[in-house]
Tab-separated table of C-alpha atoms in Angstrom:
chain	number	residue	atom	x	y	z
A	1	PHE	CA	-2.781	27.724	-40.939
A	2	VAL	CA	-4.769	24.903	-38.557
A	3	ALA	CA	-8.445	24.353	-39.357
A	4	CYS	CA	-11.153	24.096	-36.036
A	5	CYS	CA	-12.394	20.659	-35.805
A	6	CYS	CA	-15.854	22.012	-34.729
A	7	CYS	CA	-16.403	25.164	-36.948
A	8	ARG	CA	-13.620	25.573	-38.836
A	9	ALA	CA	-12.433	28.484	-37.856
A	10	THR	CA	-8.523	28.740	-39.323
A	11	TYR	CA	-5.418	29.458	-36.694
A	12	SER	CA	-1.527	30.252	-36.732
A	13	CYS	CA	0.196	27.310	-36.140
A	14	HIS	CA	2.041	28.996	-33.405
A	15	SER	CA	-0.989	29.547	-31.643
A	16	THR	CA	-3.146	26.298	-32.425
A	17	SER	CA	-3.757	24.830	-29.400
A	18	LEU	CA	-4.041	27.830	-26.789
A	19	ALA	CA	-6.225	29.578	-29.495
A	20	HIS	CA	-8.025	26.619	-30.250
A	21	SER	CA	-8.607	25.615	-26.537
A	22	GLU	CA	-9.854	29.174	-26.002
A	23	HIS	CA	-12.339	29.151	-28.790
A	24	ILE	CA	-13.936	25.814	-28.074
A	25	ILE	CA	-14.404	26.890	-24.385
A	26	LYS	CA	-16.024	30.238	-25.389
A	27	ARG	CA	-18.247	27.750	-28.166
A	28	ILE	CA	-19.387	25.773	-24.932
A	29	ILE	CA	-19.657	29.084	-22.909
A	30	MET	CA	-21.770	30.803	-25.553
A	31	SER	CA	-23.951	27.821	-26.919
A	32	SER	CA	-27.702	27.762	-26.610
A	33	LYS	CA	-27.985	25.147	-24.097
A	34	GLY	CA	-25.856	27.377	-21.620
A	35	PRO	CA	-22.957	26.590	-19.857
A	36	THR	CA	-21.947	23.149	-19.357
A	37	LEU	CA	-19.491	21.030	-16.871
A	38	ALA	CA	-19.065	18.145	-19.156
A	39	ILE	CA	-15.182	19.427	-20.692
A	40	ASN	CA	-12.802	16.604	-20.882
A	41	SER	CA	-9.577	16.539	-22.688
A	42	LYS	CA	-11.115	14.695	-25.766
A	43	THR	CA	-13.048	18.214	-26.160
A	44	LEU	CA	-10.015	20.372	-25.964
A	45	LEU	CA	-8.449	18.334	-28.268
A	46	GLY	CA	-11.204	18.216	-31.147
A	47	GLU	CA	-11.946	14.722	-30.219
A	48	THR	CA	-15.957	13.704	-30.118
A	49	THR	CA	-17.934	11.055	-28.853
A	50	PRO	CA	-21.541	10.142	-30.587
A	51	ASP	CA	-24.436	11.693	-29.309
A	52	GLY	CA	-26.172	9.744	-26.498
A	53	PHE	CA	-22.407	8.119	-25.998
A	54	ASN	CA	-22.584	8.969	-21.843
A	55	ARG	CA	-26.197	8.450	-21.522
A	56	THR	CA	-25.620	5.031	-22.687
A	57	LYS	CA	-22.810	4.031	-20.685
A	58	ARG	CA	-25.394	5.505	-17.622
A	59	LYS	CA	-27.899	2.965	-18.617
A	60	TYR	CA	-25.943	-0.149	-18.744
A	61	ALA	CA	-24.036	1.162	-15.408
A	62	ARG	CA	-27.786	1.510	-13.817
A	63	LEU	CA	-29.052	-2.128	-14.979
A	64	PHE	CA	-25.800	-3.508	-13.457
A	65	LEU	CA	-26.738	-1.820	-10.186
A	66	TRP	CA	-30.143	-3.052	-10.057
A	67	LEU	CA	-28.598	-6.542	-10.059
A	68	THR	CA	-26.131	-5.583	-7.838
A	69	SER	CA	-28.766	-4.192	-5.216
A	70	LEU	CA	-30.897	-7.254	-5.607
A	71	LEU	CA	-28.008	-9.699	-4.962
A	72	LEU	CA	-26.747	-7.794	-2.107
A	73	LEU	CA	-30.291	-7.759	-0.633
A	74	THR	CA	-30.409	-11.646	-1.175
A	75	SER	CA	-26.776	-12.146	0.093
A	76	HIS	CA	-24.650	-13.477	-3.053
A	77	PRO	CA	-21.774	-11.393	-2.388
A	78	LEU	CA	-19.749	-12.582	-5.000
A	79	LEU	CA	-22.501	-11.956	-7.710
A	80	SER	CA	-22.908	-8.494	-6.634
A	81	LEU	CA	-19.177	-8.097	-6.884
A	82	VAL	CA	-18.842	-9.094	-10.618
A	83	THR	CA	-22.176	-6.581	-11.671
A	84	SER	CA	-20.393	-4.071	-9.667
A	85	THR	CA	-17.351	-4.738	-11.503
A	86	CYS	CA	-19.095	-4.223	-14.746
A	87	ALA	CA	-21.020	-0.907	-13.911
A	88	VAL	CA	-17.055	0.269	-12.823
A	89	TYR	CA	-15.789	-0.533	-16.325
A	90	THR	CA	-18.814	0.410	-18.176
A	91	MET	CA	-18.742	4.045	-16.528
A	92	HIS	CA	-14.979	4.719	-16.775
A	93	GLY	CA	-14.774	5.530	-20.247
A	94	GLY	CA	-17.013	8.336	-19.635
A	95	THR	CA	-16.627	11.605	-19.589
A	96	TRP	CA	-15.588	12.085	-15.854
A	97	PHE	CA	-16.442	16.037	-15.313
A	98	SER	CA	-19.900	14.763	-16.035
A	99	HIS	CA	-21.842	15.102	-12.558
A	100	LYS	CA	-24.456	12.342	-14.020
A	101	ASN	CA	-21.655	10.524	-14.477
A	102	PHE	CA	-19.464	10.845	-11.401
A	103	LYS	CA	-22.897	10.086	-9.388
A	104	TRP	CA	-23.208	6.426	-11.241
A	105	MET	CA	-19.349	6.077	-11.161
A	106	SER	CA	-19.329	6.750	-7.168
A	107	ALA	CA	-22.217	4.059	-6.760
A	108	SER	CA	-20.690	1.967	-8.386
A	109	VAL	CA	-17.207	1.988	-6.783
A	110	ILE	CA	-18.939	1.818	-3.485
A	111	SER	CA	-20.791	-1.141	-5.039
A	112	PHE	CA	-17.731	-2.910	-5.721
A	113	CYS	CA	-16.354	-2.028	-1.951
A	114	ILE	CA	-19.232	-2.923	-0.537
A	115	SER	CA	-19.507	-6.155	-2.512
A	116	LEU	CA	-15.532	-7.131	-1.628
A	117	TYR	CA	-15.945	-6.207	2.040
A	118	SER	CA	-18.926	-7.959	2.535
A	119	LEU	CA	-17.235	-11.472	0.613
A	120	THR	CA	-14.032	-10.636	2.551
A	121	LEU	CA	-16.279	-11.207	5.708
A	122	SER	CA	-18.451	-13.984	4.272
A	123	VAL	CA	-15.625	-16.148	3.398
A	124	GLU	CA	-14.169	-15.290	6.507
A	125	SER	CA	-16.933	-16.276	8.276
A	126	ASP	CA	-16.877	-19.395	6.762
A	127	PHE	CA	-13.696	-20.628	8.095
A	128	VAL	CA	-14.055	-19.822	11.699
A	129	ASP	CA	-15.180	-23.270	13.639
A	130	GLU	CA	-18.917	-22.654	15.079
A	131	GLU	CA	-17.894	-24.613	18.404
A	132	ARG	CA	-14.651	-22.673	19.041
A	133	ALA	CA	-15.790	-19.182	18.371
A	134	TYR	CA	-19.935	-18.990	17.983
A	135	GLU	CA	-19.151	-15.200	18.720
A	136	LEU	CA	-16.979	-14.382	16.022
A	137	LYS	CA	-18.370	-16.036	13.888
A	138	ALA	CA	-21.670	-14.737	14.605
A	139	VAL	CA	-20.106	-11.095	14.713
A	140	LEU	CA	-19.086	-11.588	11.185
A	141	GLU	CA	-22.293	-13.110	9.790
A	142	MET	CA	-24.004	-9.716	11.149
A	143	LYS	CA	-21.457	-7.135	10.051
A	144	HIS	CA	-21.687	-8.456	6.209
A	145	ARG	CA	-25.233	-8.663	6.036
A	146	ALA	CA	-25.565	-5.585	7.722
A	147	ALA	CA	-22.868	-3.873	5.014
A	148	GLU	CA	-25.067	-5.958	2.367
A	149	MET	CA	-28.733	-4.848	4.023
A	150	ILE	CA	-27.901	-1.166	4.536
A	151	TRP	CA	-25.961	-0.212	0.838
A	152	GLY	CA	-28.230	-2.668	-0.985
A	153	GLY	CA	-31.358	-0.392	0.261
A	154	ILE	CA	-29.571	2.983	-0.218
A	155	LEU	CA	-28.553	1.850	-4.380
A	156	LEU	CA	-32.399	0.628	-4.362
A	157	LEU	CA	-34.052	4.195	-3.324
A	158	CYS	CA	-31.272	5.791	-5.523
A	159	LEU	CA	-32.489	3.687	-8.858
A	160	GLY	CA	-36.076	3.705	-7.493
A	161	LEU	CA	-35.549	7.901	-7.266
A	162	THR	CA	-33.934	8.119	-10.928
A	163	VAL	CA	-36.794	6.011	-12.089
A	164	LYS	CA	-39.234	8.657	-10.874
A	165	GLU	CA	-37.597	11.366	-12.021
A	166	GLN	CA	-37.735	9.804	-15.664
A	167	ILE	CA	-41.329	9.126	-15.454
A	168	ASP	CA	-42.040	12.615	-14.142
A	169	GLY	CA	-40.106	13.795	-17.428
A	170	VAL	CA	-42.202	11.521	-19.439
A	171	VAL	CA	-45.370	13.245	-17.996
A	172	ALA	CA	-44.093	16.543	-17.585
A	173	ARG	CA	-43.201	16.544	-21.475
A	174	SER	CA	-46.609	15.163	-22.468
A	175	SER	CA	-48.742	17.466	-20.525
A	176	GLY	CA	-46.911	20.611	-21.721
A	177	MET	CA	-47.655	18.609	-25.376
A	178	MET	CA	-51.338	18.803	-24.106
A	179	VAL	CA	-51.445	22.207	-23.108
A	180	GLU	CA	-49.871	23.150	-26.515
A	181	LYS	CA	-52.413	21.021	-28.162
A	182	ASN	CA	-55.418	22.665	-26.489
A	183	LYS	CA	-54.037	26.387	-27.342
A	184	LYS	CA	-54.031	25.260	-31.062
A	185	GLN	CA	-57.178	23.879	-31.088
A	186	THR	CA	-58.765	27.406	-29.104
C-alpha cells in the first residue's frame, strides 16, 4: 500500500498512479475554494510548491516587464531585450495551466520578440548609408520606433490596469472591514 501525499489515504501498489491521480483531481474539484485550473504534473505526482510560489514569480515578472516597457518607450532595445529575457526566465518555472501565469508569460514572450525585432531593425539601420539609401534608413528607423512605442504602450497599459485592480481589491477589502466594524458597533 502507498499513502497519498496530501491526505495520507492508502492505495494498493497496482492501482497507485491512476487512483492517486483521480483522488487528487477529486480533491481539487471538491475543495472549499472551488475548481481550479492550476493542475500540473507536479500536482498529479504529489509534488507541492510552497504557498505564494507562482504569485512571487508573477510579481518579479511584472517588475521586469515594467522595466521593459519603459526601456522600449525610451528606445533602448538591447536593455529591453535583457529585461524581457529575465521576465521569460522568471515565469518559465511556474504553473503553465494557470491563466494568470499564462497571461504574464505571454506578455513576456511578446516583449522578448518585439525587443529582438526592434534591436535587429535598429542595428540594420545603423549599417545603411544615409547618403545612398536615406529612404531605407528612415523606414527601418520608423518601423523599429513604431514597434517599440506600440508594444511599450500596450504593455504599460496592461501593467497599469493590474495596479488598478490591486488598488481596487485593497479598497474593497478595507471597505468590507469598515462595514463589519460598523455592524459590530451597532
